Tab-separated table of C-alpha atoms in Angstrom:
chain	number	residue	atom	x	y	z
A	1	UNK	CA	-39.662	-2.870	-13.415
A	2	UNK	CA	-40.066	-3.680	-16.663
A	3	UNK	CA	-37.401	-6.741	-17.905
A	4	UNK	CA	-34.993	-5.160	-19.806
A	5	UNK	CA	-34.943	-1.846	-18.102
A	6	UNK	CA	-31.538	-0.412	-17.832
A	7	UNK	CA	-30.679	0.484	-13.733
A	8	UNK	CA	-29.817	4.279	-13.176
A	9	UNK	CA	-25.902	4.088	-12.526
A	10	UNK	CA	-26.696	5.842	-9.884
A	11	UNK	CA	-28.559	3.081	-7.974
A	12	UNK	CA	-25.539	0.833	-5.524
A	13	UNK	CA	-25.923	-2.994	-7.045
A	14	UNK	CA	-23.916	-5.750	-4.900
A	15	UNK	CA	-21.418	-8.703	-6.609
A	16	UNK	CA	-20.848	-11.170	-4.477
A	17	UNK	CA	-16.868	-12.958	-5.020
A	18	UNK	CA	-15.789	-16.021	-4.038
A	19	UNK	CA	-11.681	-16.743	-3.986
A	20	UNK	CA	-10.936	-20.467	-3.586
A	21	UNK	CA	-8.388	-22.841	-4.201
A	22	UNK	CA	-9.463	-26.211	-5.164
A	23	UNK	CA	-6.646	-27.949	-5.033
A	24	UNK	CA	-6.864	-29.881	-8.069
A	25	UNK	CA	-10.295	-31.258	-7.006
A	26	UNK	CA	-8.077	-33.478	-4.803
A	27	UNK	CA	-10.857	-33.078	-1.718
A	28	UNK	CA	-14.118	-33.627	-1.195
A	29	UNK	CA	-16.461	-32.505	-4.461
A	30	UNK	CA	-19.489	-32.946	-2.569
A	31	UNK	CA	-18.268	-30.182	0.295
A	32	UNK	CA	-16.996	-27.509	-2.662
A	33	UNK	CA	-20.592	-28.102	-3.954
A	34	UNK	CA	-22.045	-27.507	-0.356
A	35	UNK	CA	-19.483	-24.297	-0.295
A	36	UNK	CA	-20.428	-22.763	-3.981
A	37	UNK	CA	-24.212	-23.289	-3.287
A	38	UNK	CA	-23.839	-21.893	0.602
A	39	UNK	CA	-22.059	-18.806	-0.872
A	40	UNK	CA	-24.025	-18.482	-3.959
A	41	UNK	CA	-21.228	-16.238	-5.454
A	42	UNK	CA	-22.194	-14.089	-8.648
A	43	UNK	CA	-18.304	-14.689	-9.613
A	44	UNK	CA	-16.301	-17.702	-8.388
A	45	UNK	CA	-12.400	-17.409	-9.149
A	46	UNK	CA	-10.939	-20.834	-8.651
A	47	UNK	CA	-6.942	-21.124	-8.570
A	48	UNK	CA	-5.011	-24.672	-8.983
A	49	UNK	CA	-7.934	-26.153	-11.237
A	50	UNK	CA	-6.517	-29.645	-12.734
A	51	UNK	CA	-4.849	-28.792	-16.705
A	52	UNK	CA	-5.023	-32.491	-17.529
A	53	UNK	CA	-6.716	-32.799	-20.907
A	54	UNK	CA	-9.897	-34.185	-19.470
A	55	UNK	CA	-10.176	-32.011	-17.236
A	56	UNK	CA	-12.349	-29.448	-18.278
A	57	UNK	CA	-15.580	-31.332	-17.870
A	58	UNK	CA	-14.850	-31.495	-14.380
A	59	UNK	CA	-14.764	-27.965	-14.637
A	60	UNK	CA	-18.435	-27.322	-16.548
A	61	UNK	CA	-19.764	-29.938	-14.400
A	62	UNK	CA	-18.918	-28.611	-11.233
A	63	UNK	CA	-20.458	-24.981	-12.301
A	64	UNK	CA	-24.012	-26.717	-13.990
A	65	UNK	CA	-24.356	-28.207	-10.421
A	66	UNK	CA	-24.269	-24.942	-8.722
A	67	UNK	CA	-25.999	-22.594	-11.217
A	68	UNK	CA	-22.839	-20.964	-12.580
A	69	UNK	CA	-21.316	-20.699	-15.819
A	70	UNK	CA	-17.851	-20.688	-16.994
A	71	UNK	CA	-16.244	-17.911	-18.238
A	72	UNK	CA	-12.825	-18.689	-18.542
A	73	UNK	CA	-10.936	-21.699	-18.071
A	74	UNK	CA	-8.446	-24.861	-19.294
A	75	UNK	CA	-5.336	-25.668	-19.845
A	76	UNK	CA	-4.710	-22.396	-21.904
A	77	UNK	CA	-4.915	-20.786	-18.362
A	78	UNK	CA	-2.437	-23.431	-16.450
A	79	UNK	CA	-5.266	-23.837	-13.483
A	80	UNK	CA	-6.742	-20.621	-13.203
A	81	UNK	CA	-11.060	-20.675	-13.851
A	82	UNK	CA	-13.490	-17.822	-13.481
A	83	UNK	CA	-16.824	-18.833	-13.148
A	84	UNK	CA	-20.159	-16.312	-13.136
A	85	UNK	CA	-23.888	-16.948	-12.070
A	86	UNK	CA	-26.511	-15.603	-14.819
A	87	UNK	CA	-26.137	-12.200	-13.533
A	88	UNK	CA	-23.558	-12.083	-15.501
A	89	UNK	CA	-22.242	-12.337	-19.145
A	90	UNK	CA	-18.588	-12.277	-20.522
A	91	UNK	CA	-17.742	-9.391	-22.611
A	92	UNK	CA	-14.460	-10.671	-23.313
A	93	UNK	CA	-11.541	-13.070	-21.867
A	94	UNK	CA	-7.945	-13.985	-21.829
A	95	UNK	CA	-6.036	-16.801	-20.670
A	96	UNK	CA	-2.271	-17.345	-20.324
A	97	UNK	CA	-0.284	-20.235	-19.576
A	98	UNK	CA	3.670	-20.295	-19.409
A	99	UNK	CA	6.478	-20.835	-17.435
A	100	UNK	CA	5.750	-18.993	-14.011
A	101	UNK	CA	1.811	-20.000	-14.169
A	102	UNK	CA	-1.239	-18.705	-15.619
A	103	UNK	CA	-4.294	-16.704	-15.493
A	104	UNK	CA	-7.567	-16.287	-16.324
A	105	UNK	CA	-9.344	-12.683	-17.174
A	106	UNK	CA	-13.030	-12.157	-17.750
A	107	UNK	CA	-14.666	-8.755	-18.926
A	108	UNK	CA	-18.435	-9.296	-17.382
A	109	UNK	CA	-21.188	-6.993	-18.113
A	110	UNK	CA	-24.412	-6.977	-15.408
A	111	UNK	CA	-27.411	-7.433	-16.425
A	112	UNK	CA	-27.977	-3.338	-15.723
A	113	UNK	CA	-25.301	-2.895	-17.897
A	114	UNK	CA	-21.924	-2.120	-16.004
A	115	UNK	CA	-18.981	-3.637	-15.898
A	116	UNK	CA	-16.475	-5.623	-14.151
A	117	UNK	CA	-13.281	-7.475	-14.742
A	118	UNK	CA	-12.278	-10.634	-12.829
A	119	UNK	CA	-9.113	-12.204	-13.179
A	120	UNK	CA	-7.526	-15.127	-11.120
A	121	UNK	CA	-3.837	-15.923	-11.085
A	122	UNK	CA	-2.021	-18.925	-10.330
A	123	UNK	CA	2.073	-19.149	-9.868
A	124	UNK	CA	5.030	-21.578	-10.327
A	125	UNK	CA	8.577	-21.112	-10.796
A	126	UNK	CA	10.812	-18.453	-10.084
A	127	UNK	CA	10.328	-15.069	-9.064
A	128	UNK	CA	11.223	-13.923	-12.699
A	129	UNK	CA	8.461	-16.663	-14.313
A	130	UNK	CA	5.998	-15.274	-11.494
A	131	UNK	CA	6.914	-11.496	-12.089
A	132	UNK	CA	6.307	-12.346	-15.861
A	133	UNK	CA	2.385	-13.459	-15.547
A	134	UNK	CA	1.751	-10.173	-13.664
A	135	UNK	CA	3.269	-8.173	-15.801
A	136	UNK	CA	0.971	-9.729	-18.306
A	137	UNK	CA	-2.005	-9.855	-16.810
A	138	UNK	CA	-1.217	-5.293	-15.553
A	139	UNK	CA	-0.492	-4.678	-19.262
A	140	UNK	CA	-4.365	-6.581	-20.216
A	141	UNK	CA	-5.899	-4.629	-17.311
A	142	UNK	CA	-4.050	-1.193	-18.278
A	143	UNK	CA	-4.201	2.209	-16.282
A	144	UNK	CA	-6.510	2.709	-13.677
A	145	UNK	CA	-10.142	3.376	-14.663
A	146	UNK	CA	-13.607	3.493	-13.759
A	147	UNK	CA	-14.528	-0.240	-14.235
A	148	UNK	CA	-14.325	-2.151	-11.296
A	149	UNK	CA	-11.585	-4.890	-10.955
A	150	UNK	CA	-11.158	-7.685	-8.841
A	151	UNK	CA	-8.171	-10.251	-8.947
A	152	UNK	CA	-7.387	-13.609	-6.746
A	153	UNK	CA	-5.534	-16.497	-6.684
A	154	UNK	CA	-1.515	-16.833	-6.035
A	155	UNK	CA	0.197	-13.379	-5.608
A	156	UNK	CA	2.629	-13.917	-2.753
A	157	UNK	CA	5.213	-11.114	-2.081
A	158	UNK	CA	7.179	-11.345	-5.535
A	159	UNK	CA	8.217	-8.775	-7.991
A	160	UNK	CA	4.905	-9.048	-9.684
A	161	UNK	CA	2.970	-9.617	-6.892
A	162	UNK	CA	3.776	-6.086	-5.298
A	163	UNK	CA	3.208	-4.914	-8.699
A	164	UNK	CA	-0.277	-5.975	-8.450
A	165	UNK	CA	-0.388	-4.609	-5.134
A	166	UNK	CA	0.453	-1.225	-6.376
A	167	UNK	CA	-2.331	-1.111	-9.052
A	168	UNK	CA	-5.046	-2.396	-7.145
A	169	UNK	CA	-6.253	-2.423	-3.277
A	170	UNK	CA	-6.324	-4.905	-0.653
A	171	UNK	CA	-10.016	-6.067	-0.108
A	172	UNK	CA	-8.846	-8.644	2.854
A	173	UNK	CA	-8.289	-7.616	6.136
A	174	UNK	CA	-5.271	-7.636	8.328
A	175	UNK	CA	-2.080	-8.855	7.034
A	176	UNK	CA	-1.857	-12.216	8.073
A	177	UNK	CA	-0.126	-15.008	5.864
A	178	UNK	CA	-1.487	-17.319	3.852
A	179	UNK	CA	-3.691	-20.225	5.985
A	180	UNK	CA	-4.134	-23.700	5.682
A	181	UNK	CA	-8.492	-23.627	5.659
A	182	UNK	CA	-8.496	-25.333	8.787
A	183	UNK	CA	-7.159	-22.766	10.442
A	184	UNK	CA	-9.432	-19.519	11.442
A	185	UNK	CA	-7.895	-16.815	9.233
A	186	UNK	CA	-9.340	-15.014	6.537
A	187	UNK	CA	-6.961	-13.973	4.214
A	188	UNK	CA	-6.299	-15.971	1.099
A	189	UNK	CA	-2.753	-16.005	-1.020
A	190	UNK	CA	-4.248	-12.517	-2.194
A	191	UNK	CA	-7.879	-10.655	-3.111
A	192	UNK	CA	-6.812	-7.180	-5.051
A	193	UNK	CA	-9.413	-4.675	-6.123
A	194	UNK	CA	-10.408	-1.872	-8.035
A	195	UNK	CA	-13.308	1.178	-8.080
A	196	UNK	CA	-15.379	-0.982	-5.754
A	197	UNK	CA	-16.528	-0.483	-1.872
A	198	UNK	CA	-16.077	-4.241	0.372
A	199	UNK	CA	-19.397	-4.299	1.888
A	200	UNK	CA	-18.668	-7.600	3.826
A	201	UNK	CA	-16.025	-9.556	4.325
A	202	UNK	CA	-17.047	-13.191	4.992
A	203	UNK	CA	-17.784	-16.992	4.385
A	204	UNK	CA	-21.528	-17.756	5.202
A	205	UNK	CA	-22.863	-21.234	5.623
A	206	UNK	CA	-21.962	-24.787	8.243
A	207	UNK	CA	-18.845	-25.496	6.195
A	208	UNK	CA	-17.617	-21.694	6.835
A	209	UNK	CA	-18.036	-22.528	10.726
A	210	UNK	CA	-16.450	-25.872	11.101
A	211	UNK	CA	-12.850	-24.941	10.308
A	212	UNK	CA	-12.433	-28.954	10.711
A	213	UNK	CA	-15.179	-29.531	7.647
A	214	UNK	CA	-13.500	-26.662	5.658
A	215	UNK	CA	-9.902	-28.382	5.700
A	216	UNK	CA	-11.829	-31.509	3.907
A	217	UNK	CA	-12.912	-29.441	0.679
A	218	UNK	CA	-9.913	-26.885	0.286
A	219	UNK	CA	-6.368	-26.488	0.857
A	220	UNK	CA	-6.640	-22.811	1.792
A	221	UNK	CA	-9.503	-20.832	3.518
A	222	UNK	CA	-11.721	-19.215	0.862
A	223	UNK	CA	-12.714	-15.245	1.195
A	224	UNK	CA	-15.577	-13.961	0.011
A	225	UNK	CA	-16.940	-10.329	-0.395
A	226	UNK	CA	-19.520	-8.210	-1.540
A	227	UNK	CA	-18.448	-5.492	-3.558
A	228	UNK	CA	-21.092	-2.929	-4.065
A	229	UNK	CA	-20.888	-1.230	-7.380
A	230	UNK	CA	-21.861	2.575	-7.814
């Protein structure tokens, strides 16, 4: 195929996403490399990045050593980073940062053309602060349409976080609580999508097996999934 050719819509293409909590980069860098480069995610949404002003090198440096580029991220978004392979370009982005938390949105067109919006939310403060950021981030992703949309990060059972639920779909399964990663589970604080079929539901690689490695890199287990685009 000629580069440059446009896909038929028609033709399934898969997006791997990777939900993780970095916990400030408080852990080991070295494993979170091992886990971005084992996982080789097309879109990486990170919650509880560190907002300190020198910060956001740590940020670009940690995507340029496993072939990603960022999308969205910084203070502006109070710890919330999305981060794309080359698959991948941003369309458009928003950030917010206020009282109950922050987020980060990114519009990403394929290199076939389609879309998809990734967002990643993370939550302080009240239930009114946290209902407030997901009231924001539903009015920037609007009614329901055909684009597929994925969001991560910190949506516990709040006013805004069943809001959330409402407009999008679980892609995790079960309905187990949040889980320390050294701990077996799979679910993160939340994975919400949109328009898009979960063809797997996993986290590859030696760090993904040794529950006793993963609790050295992040706070919480990480999901990933494939969703397969139509």
């Amino acid at each position: 195929m000629a580069t440059g050719t446009t896909v038929p819509a028609t033709v399934p293409t898969s997006v791997r996403v990777l939900a993780v909590d970095v916990d400030r980069f408080r852990r080991s860098r070295a494993g979170l490399v091992r886990l971005l480069r084992e996982t080789r995610p097309d879109v990486a949404l990170l919650h509880r990045v560190p907002t300190h002003p020198f910060s956001g090198h740590r940020v670009g440096g940690l995507a340029s050593d496993v072939g990603l580029v960022v999308a969205v991220s910084g203070r502006d978004s109070a710890g919330a980073a999305v981060l794309t392979s080359l698959r991948l370009s941003p369309d458009g982005t928003e950030a917010l940062a206020g009282p109950g938390g922050g987020m980060a949105l990114a519009t990403l067109r394929l290199t076939d053309g389609r879309r998809l919006r990734a967002a990643t939310v993370t939550t302080r403060g009240g239930d009114a602060d946290q209902a407030g950021v997901a009231a924001h981030l539903l009015a920037l992703l609007g009614p329901p349409d055909d684009v597929p949309t994925v969001v991560a990060g910190d949506l516990p059972g709040t006013a805004g976080g069943d809001a959330l639920a409402r407009r999008l779909d679980d892609l995790t399964p079960g309905a187990a609580p949040t889980a320390p990663a050294g701990t077996p589970r799979t679910r993160p604080r939340g994975l919400l999508g949109h328009a898009a079929t979960v063809r797997q539901v996993a986290l590859p690689g030696a760090i993904g097996a040794r529950p006793d490695l993963l609790g050295k890199v992040v706070a919480e287990r990480p999901v990933v999934v494939d969703l397969l685009l139509s």
